[in-house]
CSV table of C-alpha atoms in Angstrom, one decimal:
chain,number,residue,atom,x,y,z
A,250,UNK,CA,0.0,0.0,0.0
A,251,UNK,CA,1.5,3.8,-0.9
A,252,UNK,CA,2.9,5.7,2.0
A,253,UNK,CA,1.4,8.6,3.6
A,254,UNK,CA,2.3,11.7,5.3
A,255,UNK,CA,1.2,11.6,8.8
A,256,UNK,CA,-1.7,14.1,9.5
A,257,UNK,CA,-1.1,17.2,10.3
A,258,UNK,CA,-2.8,18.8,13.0
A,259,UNK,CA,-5.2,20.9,12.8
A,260,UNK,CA,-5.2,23.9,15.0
A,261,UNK,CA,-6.0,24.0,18.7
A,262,UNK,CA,-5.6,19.9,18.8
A,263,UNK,CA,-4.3,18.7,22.0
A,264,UNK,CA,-1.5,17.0,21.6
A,265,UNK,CA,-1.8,13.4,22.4
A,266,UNK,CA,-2.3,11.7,25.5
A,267,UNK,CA,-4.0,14.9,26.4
A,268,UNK,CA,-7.9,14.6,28.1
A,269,UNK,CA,-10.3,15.2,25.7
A,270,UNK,CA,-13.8,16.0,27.0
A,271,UNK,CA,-16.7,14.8,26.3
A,272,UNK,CA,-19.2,16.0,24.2
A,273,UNK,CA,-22.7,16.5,25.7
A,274,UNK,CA,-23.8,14.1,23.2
A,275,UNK,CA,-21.1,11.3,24.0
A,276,UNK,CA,-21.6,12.0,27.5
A,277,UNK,CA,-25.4,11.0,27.0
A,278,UNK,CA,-24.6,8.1,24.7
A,279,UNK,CA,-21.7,6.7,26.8
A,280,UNK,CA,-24.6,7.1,30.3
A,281,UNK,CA,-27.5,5.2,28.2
A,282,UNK,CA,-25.5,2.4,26.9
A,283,UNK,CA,-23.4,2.0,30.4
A,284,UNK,CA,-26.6,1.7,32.3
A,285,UNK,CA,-27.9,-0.6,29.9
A,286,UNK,CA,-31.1,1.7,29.0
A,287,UNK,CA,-30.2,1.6,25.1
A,288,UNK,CA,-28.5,-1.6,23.2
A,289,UNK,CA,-25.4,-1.7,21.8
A,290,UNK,CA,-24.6,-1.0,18.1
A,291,UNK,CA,-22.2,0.6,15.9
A,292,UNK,CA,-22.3,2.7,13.4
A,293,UNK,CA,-22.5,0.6,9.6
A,294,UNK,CA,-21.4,0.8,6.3
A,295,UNK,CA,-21.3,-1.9,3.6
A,296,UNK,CA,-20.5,-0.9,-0.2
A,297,UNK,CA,-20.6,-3.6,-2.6
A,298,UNK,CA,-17.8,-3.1,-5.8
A,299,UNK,CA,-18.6,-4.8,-8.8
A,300,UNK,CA,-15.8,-4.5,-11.5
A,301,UNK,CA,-11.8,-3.7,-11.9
A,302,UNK,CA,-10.9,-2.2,-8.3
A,303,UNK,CA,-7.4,-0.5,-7.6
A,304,UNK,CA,-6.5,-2.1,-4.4
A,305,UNK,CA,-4.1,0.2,-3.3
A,306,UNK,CA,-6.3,2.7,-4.0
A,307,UNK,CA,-8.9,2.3,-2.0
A,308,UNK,CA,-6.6,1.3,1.0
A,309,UNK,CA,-4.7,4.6,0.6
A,310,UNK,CA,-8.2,6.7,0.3
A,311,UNK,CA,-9.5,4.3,3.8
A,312,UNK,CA,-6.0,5.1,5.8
A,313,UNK,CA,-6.0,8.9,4.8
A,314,UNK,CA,-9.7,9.0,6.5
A,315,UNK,CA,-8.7,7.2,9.8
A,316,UNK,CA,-5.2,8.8,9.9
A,317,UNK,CA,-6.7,12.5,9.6
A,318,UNK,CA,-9.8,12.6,11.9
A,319,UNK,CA,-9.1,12.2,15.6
A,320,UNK,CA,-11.9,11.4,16.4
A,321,UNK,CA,-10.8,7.5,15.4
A,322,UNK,CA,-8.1,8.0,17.4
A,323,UNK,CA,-9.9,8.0,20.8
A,324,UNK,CA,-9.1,5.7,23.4
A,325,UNK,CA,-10.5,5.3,26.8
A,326,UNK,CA,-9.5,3.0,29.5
A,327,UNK,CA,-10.1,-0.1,29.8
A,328,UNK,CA,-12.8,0.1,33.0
A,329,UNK,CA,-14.6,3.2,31.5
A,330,UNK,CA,-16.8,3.7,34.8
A,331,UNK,CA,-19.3,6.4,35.0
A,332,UNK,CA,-16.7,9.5,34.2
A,333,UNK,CA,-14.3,8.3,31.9
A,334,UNK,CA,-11.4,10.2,30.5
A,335,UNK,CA,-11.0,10.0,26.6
A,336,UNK,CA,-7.6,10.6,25.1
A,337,UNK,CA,-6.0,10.6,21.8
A,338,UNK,CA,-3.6,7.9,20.1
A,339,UNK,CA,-2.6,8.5,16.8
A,340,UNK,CA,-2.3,6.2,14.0
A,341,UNK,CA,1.1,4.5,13.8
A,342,UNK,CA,3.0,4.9,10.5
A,343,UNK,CA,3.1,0.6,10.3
A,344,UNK,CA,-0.5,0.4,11.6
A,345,UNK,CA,-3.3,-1.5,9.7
A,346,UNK,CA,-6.9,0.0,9.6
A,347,UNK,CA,-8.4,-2.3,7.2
A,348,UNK,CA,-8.4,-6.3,7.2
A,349,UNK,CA,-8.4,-8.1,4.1
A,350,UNK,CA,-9.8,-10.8,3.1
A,351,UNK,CA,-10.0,-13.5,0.1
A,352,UNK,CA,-13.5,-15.6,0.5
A,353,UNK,CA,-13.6,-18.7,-0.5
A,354,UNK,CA,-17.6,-18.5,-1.7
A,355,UNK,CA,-19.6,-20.4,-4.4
A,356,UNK,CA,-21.7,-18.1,-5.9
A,357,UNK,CA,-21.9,-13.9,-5.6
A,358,UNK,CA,-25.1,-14.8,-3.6
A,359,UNK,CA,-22.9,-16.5,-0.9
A,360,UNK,CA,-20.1,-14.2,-0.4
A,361,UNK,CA,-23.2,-11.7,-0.1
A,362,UNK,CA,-24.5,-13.2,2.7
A,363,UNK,CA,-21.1,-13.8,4.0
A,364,UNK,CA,-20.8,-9.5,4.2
A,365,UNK,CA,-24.0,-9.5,5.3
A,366,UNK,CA,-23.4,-11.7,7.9
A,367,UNK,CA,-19.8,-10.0,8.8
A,368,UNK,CA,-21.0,-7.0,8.9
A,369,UNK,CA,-23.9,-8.0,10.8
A,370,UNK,CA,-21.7,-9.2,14.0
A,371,UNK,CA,-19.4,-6.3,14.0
A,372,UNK,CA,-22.7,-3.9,14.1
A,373,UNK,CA,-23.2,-5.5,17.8
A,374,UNK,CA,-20.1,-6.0,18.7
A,375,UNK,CA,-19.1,-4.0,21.8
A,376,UNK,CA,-15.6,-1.5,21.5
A,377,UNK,CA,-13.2,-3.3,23.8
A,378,UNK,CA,-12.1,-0.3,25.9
A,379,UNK,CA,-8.2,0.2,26.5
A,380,UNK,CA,-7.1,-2.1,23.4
A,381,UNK,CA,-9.0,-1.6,20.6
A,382,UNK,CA,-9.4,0.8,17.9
A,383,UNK,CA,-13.1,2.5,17.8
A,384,UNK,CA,-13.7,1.5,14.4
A,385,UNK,CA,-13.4,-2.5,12.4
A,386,UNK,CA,-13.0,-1.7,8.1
A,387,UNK,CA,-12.7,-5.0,6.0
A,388,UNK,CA,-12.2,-5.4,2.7
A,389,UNK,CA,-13.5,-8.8,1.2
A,390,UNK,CA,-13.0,-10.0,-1.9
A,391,UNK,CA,-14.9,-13.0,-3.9
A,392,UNK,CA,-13.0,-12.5,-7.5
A,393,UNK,CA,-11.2,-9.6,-9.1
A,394,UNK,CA,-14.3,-8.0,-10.0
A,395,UNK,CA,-16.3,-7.8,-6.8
A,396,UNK,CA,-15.3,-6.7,-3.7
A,397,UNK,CA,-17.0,-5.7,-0.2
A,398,UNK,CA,-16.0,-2.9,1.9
A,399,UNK,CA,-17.8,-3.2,5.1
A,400,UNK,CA,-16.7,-0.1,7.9
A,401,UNK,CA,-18.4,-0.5,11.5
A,402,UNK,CA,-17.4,2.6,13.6
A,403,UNK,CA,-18.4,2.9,18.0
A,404,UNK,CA,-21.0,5.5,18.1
A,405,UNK,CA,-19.6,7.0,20.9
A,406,UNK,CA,-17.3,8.6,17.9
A,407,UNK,CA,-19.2,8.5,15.2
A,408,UNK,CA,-22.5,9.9,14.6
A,409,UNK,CA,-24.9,10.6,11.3
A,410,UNK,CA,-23.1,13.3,9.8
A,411,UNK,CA,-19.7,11.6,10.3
A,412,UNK,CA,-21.3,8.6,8.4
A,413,UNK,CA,-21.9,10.7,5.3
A,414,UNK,CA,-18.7,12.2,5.6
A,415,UNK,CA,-17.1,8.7,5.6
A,416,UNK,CA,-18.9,7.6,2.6
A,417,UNK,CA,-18.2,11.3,0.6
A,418,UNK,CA,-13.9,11.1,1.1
A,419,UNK,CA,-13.2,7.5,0.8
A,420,UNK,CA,-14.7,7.5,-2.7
A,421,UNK,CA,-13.5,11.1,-3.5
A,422,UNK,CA,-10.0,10.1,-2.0
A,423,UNK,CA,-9.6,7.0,-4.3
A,424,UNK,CA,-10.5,9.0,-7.8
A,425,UNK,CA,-7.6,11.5,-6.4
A,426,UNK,CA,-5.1,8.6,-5.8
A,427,UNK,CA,-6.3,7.0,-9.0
A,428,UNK,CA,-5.7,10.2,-10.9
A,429,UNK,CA,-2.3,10.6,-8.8
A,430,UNK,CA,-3.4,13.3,-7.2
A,431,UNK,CA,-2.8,14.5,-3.4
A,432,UNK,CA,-5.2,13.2,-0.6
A,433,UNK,CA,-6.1,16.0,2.1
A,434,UNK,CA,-3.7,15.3,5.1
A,435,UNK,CA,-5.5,16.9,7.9
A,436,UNK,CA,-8.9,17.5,8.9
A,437,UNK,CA,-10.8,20.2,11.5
A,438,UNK,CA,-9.9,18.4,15.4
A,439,UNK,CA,-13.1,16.7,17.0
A,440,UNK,CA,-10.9,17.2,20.1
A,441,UNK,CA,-10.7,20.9,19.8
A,442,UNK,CA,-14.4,20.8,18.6
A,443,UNK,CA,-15.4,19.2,21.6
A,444,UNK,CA,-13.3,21.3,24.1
A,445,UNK,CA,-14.6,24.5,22.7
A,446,UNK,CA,-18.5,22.9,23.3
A,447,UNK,CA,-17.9,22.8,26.4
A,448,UNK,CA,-16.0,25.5,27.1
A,449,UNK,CA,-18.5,28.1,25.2
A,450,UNK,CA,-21.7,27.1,28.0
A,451,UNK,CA,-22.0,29.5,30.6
A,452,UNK,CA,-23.6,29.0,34.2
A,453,UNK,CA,-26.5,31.3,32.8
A,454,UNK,CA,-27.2,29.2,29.7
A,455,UNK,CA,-26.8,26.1,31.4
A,456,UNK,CA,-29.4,27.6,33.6
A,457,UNK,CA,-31.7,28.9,31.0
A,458,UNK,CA,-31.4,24.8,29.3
A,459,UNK,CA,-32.5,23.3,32.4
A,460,UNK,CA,-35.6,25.3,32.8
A,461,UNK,CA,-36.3,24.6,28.6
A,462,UNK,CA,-35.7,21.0,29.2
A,463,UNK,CA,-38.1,20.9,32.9
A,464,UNK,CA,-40.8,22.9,30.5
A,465,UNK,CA,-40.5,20.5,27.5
A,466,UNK,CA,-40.3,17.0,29.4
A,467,UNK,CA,-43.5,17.9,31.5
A,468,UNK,CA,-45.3,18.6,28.9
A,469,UNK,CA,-44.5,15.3,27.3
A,470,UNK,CA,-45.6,13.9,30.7
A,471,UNK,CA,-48.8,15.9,30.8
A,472,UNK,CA,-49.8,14.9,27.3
A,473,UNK,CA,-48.8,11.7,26.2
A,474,UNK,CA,-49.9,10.0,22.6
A,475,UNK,CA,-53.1,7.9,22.6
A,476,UNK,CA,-54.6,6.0,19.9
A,477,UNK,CA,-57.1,8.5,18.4
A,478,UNK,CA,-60.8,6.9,18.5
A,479,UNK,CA,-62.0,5.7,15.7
A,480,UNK,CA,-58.1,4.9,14.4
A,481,UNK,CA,-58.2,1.2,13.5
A,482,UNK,CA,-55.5,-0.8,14.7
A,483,UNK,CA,-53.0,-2.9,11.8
A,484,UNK,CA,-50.0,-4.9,12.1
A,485,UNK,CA,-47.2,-2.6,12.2
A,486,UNK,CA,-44.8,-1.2,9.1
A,487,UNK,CA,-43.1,1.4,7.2
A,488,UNK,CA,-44.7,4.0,4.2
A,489,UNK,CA,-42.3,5.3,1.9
A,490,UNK,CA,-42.4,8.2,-0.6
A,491,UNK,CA,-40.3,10.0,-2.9
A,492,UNK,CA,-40.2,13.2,-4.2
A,493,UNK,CA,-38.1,13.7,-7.5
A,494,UNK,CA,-35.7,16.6,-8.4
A,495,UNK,CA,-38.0,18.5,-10.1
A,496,UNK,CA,-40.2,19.0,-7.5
A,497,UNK,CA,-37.6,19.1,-4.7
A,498,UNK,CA,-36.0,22.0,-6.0
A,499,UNK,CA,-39.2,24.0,-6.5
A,500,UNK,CA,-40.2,23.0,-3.0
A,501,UNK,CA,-37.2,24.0,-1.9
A,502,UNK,CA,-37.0,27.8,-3.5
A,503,UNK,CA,-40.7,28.3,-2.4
A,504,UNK,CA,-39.4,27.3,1.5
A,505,UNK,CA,-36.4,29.9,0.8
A,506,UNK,CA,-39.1,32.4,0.0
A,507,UNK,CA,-40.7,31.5,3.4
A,508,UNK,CA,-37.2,31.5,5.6
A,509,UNK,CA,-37.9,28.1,6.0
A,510,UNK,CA,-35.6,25.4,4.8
A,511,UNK,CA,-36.9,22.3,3.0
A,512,UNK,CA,-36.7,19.9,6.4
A,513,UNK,CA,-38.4,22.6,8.7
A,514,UNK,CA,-41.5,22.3,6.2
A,515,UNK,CA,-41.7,18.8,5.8
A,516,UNK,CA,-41.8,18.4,9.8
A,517,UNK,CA,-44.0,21.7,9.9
A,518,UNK,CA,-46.7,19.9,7.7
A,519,UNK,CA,-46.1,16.5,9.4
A,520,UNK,CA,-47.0,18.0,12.7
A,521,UNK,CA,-49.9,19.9,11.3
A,522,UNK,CA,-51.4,16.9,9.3
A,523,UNK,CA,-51.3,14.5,12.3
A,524,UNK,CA,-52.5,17.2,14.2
A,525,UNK,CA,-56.0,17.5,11.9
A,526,UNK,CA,-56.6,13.7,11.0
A,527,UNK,CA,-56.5,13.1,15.4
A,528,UNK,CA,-57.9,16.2,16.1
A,529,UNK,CA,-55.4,17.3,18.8
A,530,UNK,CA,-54.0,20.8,19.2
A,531,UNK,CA,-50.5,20.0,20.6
A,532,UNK,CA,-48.4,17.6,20.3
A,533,UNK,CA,-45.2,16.6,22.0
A,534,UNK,CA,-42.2,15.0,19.7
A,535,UNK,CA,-38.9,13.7,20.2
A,536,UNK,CA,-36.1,14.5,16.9
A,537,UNK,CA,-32.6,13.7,17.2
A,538,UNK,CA,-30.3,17.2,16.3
A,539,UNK,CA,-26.9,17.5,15.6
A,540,UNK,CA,-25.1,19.9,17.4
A,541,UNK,CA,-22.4,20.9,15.1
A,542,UNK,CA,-22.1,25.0,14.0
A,543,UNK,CA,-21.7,26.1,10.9
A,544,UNK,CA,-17.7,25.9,11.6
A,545,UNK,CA,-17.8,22.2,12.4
A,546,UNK,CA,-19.5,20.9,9.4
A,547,UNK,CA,-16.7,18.3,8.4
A,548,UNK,CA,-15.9,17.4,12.1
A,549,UNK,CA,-16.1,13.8,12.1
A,550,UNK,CA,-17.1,12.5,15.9
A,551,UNK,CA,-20.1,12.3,17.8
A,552,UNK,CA,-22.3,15.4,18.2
A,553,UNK,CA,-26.3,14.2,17.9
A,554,UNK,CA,-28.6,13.3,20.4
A,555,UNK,CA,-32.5,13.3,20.5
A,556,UNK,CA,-34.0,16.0,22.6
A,557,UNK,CA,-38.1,16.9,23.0
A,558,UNK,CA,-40.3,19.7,21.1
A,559,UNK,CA,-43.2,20.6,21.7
A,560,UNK,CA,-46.0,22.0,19.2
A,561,UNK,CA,-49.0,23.8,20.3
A,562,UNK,CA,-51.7,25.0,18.0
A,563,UNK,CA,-50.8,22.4,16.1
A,564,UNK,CA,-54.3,22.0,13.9
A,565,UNK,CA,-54.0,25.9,12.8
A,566,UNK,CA,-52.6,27.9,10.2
A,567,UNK,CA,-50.6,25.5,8.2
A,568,UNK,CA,-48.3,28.2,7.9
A,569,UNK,CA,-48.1,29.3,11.0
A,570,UNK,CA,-47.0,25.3,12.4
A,571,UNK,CA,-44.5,25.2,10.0
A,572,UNK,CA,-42.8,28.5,11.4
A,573,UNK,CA,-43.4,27.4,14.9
A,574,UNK,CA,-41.7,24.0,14.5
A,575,UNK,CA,-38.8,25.9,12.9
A,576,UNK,CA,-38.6,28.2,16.2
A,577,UNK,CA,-38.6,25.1,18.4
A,578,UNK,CA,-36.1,23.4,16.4
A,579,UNK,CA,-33.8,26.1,16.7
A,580,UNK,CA,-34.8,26.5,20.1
A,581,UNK,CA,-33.8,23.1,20.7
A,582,UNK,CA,-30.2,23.3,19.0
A,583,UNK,CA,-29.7,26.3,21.3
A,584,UNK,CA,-30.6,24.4,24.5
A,585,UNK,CA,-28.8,21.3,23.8
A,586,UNK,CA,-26.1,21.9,26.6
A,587,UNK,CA,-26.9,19.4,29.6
A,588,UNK,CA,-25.0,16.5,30.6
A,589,UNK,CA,-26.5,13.0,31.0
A,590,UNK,CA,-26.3,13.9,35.0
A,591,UNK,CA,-28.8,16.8,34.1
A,592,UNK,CA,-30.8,15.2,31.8
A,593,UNK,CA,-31.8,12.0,33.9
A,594,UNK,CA,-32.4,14.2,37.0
A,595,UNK,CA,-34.9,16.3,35.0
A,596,UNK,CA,-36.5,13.1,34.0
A,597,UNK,CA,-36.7,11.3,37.3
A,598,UNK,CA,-37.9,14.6,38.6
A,599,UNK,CA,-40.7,15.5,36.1
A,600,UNK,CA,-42.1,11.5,36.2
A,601,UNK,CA,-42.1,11.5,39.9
A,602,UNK,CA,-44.3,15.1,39.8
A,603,UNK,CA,-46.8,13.2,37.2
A,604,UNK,CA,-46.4,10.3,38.0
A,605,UNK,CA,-46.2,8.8,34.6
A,606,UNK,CA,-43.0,8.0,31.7
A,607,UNK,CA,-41.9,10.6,29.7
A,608,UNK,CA,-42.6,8.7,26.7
A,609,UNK,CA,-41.1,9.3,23.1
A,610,UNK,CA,-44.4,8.3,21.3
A,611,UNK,CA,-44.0,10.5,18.2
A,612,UNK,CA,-39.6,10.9,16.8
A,613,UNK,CA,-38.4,12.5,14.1
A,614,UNK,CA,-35.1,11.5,11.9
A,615,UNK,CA,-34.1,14.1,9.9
A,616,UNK,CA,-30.7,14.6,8.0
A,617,UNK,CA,-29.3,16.3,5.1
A,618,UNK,CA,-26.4,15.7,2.8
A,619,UNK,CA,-24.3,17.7,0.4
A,620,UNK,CA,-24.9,15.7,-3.1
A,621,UNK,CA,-27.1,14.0,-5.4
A,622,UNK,CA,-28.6,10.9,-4.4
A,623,UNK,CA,-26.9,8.1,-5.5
A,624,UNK,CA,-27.8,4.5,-4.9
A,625,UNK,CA,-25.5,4.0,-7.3
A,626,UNK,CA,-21.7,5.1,-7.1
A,627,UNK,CA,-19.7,5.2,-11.1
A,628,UNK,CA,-16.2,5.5,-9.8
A,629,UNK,CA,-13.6,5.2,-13.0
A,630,UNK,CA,-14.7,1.3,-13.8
A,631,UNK,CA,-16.4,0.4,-10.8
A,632,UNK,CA,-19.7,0.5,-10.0
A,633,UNK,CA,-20.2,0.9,-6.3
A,634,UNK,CA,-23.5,0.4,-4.0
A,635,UNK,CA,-24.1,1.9,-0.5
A,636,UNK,CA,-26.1,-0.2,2.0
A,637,UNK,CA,-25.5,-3.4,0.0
A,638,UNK,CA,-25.2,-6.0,2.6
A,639,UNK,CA,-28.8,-6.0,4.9
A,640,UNK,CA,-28.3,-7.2,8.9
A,641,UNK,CA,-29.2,-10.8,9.1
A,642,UNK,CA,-30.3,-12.5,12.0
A,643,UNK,CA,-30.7,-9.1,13.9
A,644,UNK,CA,-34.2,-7.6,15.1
A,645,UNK,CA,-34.8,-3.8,14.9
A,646,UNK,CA,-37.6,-2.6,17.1
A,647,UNK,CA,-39.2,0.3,17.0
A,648,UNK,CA,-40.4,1.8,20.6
A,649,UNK,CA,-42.3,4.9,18.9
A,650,UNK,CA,-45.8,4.9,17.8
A,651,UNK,CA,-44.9,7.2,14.6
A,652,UNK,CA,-41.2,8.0,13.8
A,653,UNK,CA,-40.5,10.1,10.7
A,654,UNK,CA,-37.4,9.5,8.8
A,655,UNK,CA,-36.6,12.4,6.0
A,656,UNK,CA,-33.6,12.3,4.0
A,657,UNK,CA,-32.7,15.6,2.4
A,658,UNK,CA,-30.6,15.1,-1.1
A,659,UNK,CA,-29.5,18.3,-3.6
A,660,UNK,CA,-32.3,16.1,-6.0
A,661,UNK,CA,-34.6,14.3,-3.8
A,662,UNK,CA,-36.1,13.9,-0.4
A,663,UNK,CA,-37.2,10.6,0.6
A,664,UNK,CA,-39.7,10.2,3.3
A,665,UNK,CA,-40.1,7.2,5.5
A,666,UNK,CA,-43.4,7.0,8.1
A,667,UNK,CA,-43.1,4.3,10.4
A,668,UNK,CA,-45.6,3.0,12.2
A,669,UNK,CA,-46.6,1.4,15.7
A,670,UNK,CA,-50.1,-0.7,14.4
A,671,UNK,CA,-51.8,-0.9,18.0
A,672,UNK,CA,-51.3,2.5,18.8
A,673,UNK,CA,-51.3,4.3,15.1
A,674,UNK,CA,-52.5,1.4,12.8
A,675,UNK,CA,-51.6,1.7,8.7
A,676,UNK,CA,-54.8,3.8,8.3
A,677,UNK,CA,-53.8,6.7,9.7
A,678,UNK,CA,-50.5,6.7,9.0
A,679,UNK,CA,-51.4,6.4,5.5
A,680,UNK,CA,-53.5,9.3,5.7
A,681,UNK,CA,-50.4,11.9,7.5
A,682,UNK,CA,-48.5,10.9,4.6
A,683,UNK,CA,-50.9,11.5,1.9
A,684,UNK,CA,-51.7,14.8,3.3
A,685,UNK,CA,-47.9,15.7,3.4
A,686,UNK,CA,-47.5,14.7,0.1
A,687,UNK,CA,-50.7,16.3,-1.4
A,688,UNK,CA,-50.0,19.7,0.5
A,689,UNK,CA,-46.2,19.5,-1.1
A,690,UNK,CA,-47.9,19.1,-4.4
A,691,UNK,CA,-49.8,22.1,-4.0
A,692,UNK,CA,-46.9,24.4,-2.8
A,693,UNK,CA,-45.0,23.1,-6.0
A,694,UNK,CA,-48.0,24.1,-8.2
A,695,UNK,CA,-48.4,27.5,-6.6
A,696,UNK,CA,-45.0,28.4,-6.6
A,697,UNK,CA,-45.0,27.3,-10.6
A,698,UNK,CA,-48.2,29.2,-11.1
A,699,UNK,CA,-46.8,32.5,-9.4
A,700,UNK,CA,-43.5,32.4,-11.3
């Protein structure tokens, strides 16, 4: 495999061995899993690579990723405990990130499942503190035209947006080495990113979070989902839509034109569609929110957690929900600045005074990338696939009744609505969604109509 320059640092990194902090986010994250409140799973990619692959290449492009973000280098001790200490331990220059393989399969369906099944165990497999890198990258290969590169990463480093990032160099990385051109040999610190977090949270906002969070989690308490009579129960499941590049980018100039960007809306008329087909006037939600300011964009480390909004008037002005989800989001982003301490005391505090869970009945997933869609990846030769190689043998379960997954793309948004069948049922699920998409559809032919 080529040489590389080590990584220069990037400004204001510690050096290493130094304490890094935690975020607020790992800090939550590290508490759940510890306590055993959430399962243990990593962060996943699998890319299938069907035709004439440059090796080297790719192994250059995978090593220039790992070697330049620090958040990979993280180590903690071996006995984390409640408060751990996180430190980090560069990449040596004779280190190997990536493990490769040759499999012996029969068929292209069997060293499929083989990746699947690979990648499948190192999704659950927990980071062995004090020894182990936070991150497990294979390369398989069944003949010399398909490959599998399968990248698990501990989500205690490695969130969402690092995920995309991940996905975006590698490939970009191996057309530069390809073309014999220079990989990028440093990247902004996660170390310094997390050190100025914490460092930039006053006593007074601090103080001005706690009472947002005690105001949000008791109204969740006070008002928690219910099947809405007359909702007919279903087995449980998933609606999916699609809105193509035409109509994405008119929906997103008419949602400029309303200081709203394309996400806020699509929540915005969400909230205000479940919000007429039950009849209720507010609603309390749950949405996971990345942290990250505009400066940290291409930090790669762990900066989302979930955090609660709240929505009243939620059957009104379809316009005016939409602007009031966008203030709470923001208002949310600006808040997020407790530590898992904080959080579970509010909690514990706010269900003893009602005497009931905070529940997380209704969640919203919502993230954003850079480029095109692409199921599909032409790189050169190849032809690479994202999210090739499906989880065998594991169970995902859903504990909310509706959770709303939007994928923002330069020339599409996707929209997935799961559902809880006991307490939602396919129904009414199917009607939110057709009353998003319909009211999208009517924006799009208004904005045409006016222009």
């Amino acid at each position: 495999m080529p040489d590389l320059t080590p990584a220069r640092p990037a400004p204001g990194t510690p050096a290493p061995g130094t304490p890094v902090p935690f975020t607020y986010e790992q800090d939550w994250f590290h508490t759940k899993t510890r306590t055993g409140a959430w399962a243990h799973k990593n962060v996943r990619h699998g890319f299938e690579i069907l035709g004439d692959l440059d090796t080297d290449a790719l192994l250059t492009a995978v090593r220039a990723f790992v070697t330049r973000h620090d958040a990979l280098h993280l180590q903690l001790p071996a006995d984390p405990g409640p408060h751990p200490e996180q430190r980090t331990r560069p990449i040596g220059t004779g280190e190997e990130v990536v493990e490769g393989q040759k499999v012996a399969a029969t068929s292209p369906a069997q060293f499929s499942r083989y990746a699947s099944a690979l990648l499948s165990r190192d999704c659950i497999t927990p980071w062995r503190y004090g020894e182990q890198r936070p991150f497990t990258i294979r390369l398989l290969r069944y003949d010399a035209g398909r490959h599998a590169l399968l990248a698990t990463f501990q989500n205690l480093v490695f969130d969402g947006r690092a995920h995309h990032l991940f996905a975006h160099q590698v490939w970009r990385d191996y057309e530069a080495v390809r073309r014999g051109d220079p990989v990028p040999d440093s990247a902004p610190s996660f170390a310094a990113a997390a050190a100025r977090q914490r460092a930039g949270t006053t006593p007074a906002q601090r103080d001005r979070a706690l009472a947002d969070w005690r105001e949000r989690l008791g109204f969740l308490a006070r008002a928690p989902w219910t099947r809405p009579d007359g909702a007919p129960a279903s087995e449980s499941g998933t609606l999916r839509a699609e809105l193509d590049a035409r109509t994405t980018a008119i929906l997103r100039r008419a949602c400029a034109e309303r200081r709203l960007s394309l996400l806020q809306w699509t929540v915005g008329t969400f909230v205000h569609a479940l919000a007429s087909c039950t009849g209720r006037t507010e609603l309390g939600l749950w949405t996971s929110m990345d942290s990250r300011p505009s400066r940290d964009q291409d930090v790669v480390g762990m900066f989302a957690a979930s955090c609660p909004l709240v929505v009243t008037d939620a059957a009104g002005d379809p316009d005016a929900v939409r602007g009031q989800v966008r203030a709470k989001l923001l208002n949310a982003l600006k808040h997020q600045r407790l530590t898992a301490q904080e959080i579970t005391a509010l909690t514990r505090e706010t269900e003893a005074r009602h005497g009931v869970p905070v529940g997380r009945d209704l969640y919203l997933n919502l993230r954003g990338f850079d480029g095109t869609y692409a199921a599909h990846r032409d790189t050169g030769p190849l032809r690479v696939t994202a999210d090739a190689y499906g989880l065998r043998r594991l169970a995902v379960t859903d504990i909310h009744a509706l959770h709303l997954r939007c994928a923002e793309y330069r020339d599409r948004l996707t929209i997935g609505l799961r559902f809880d069948g006991q307490r939602v049922g396919r129904p009414l699920a199917r009607t939110v969604l057709q009353d998003v998409l319909a009211a999208a559809d009517a924006l799009a032919l208004d904005h045409r109509i006016a222009r």
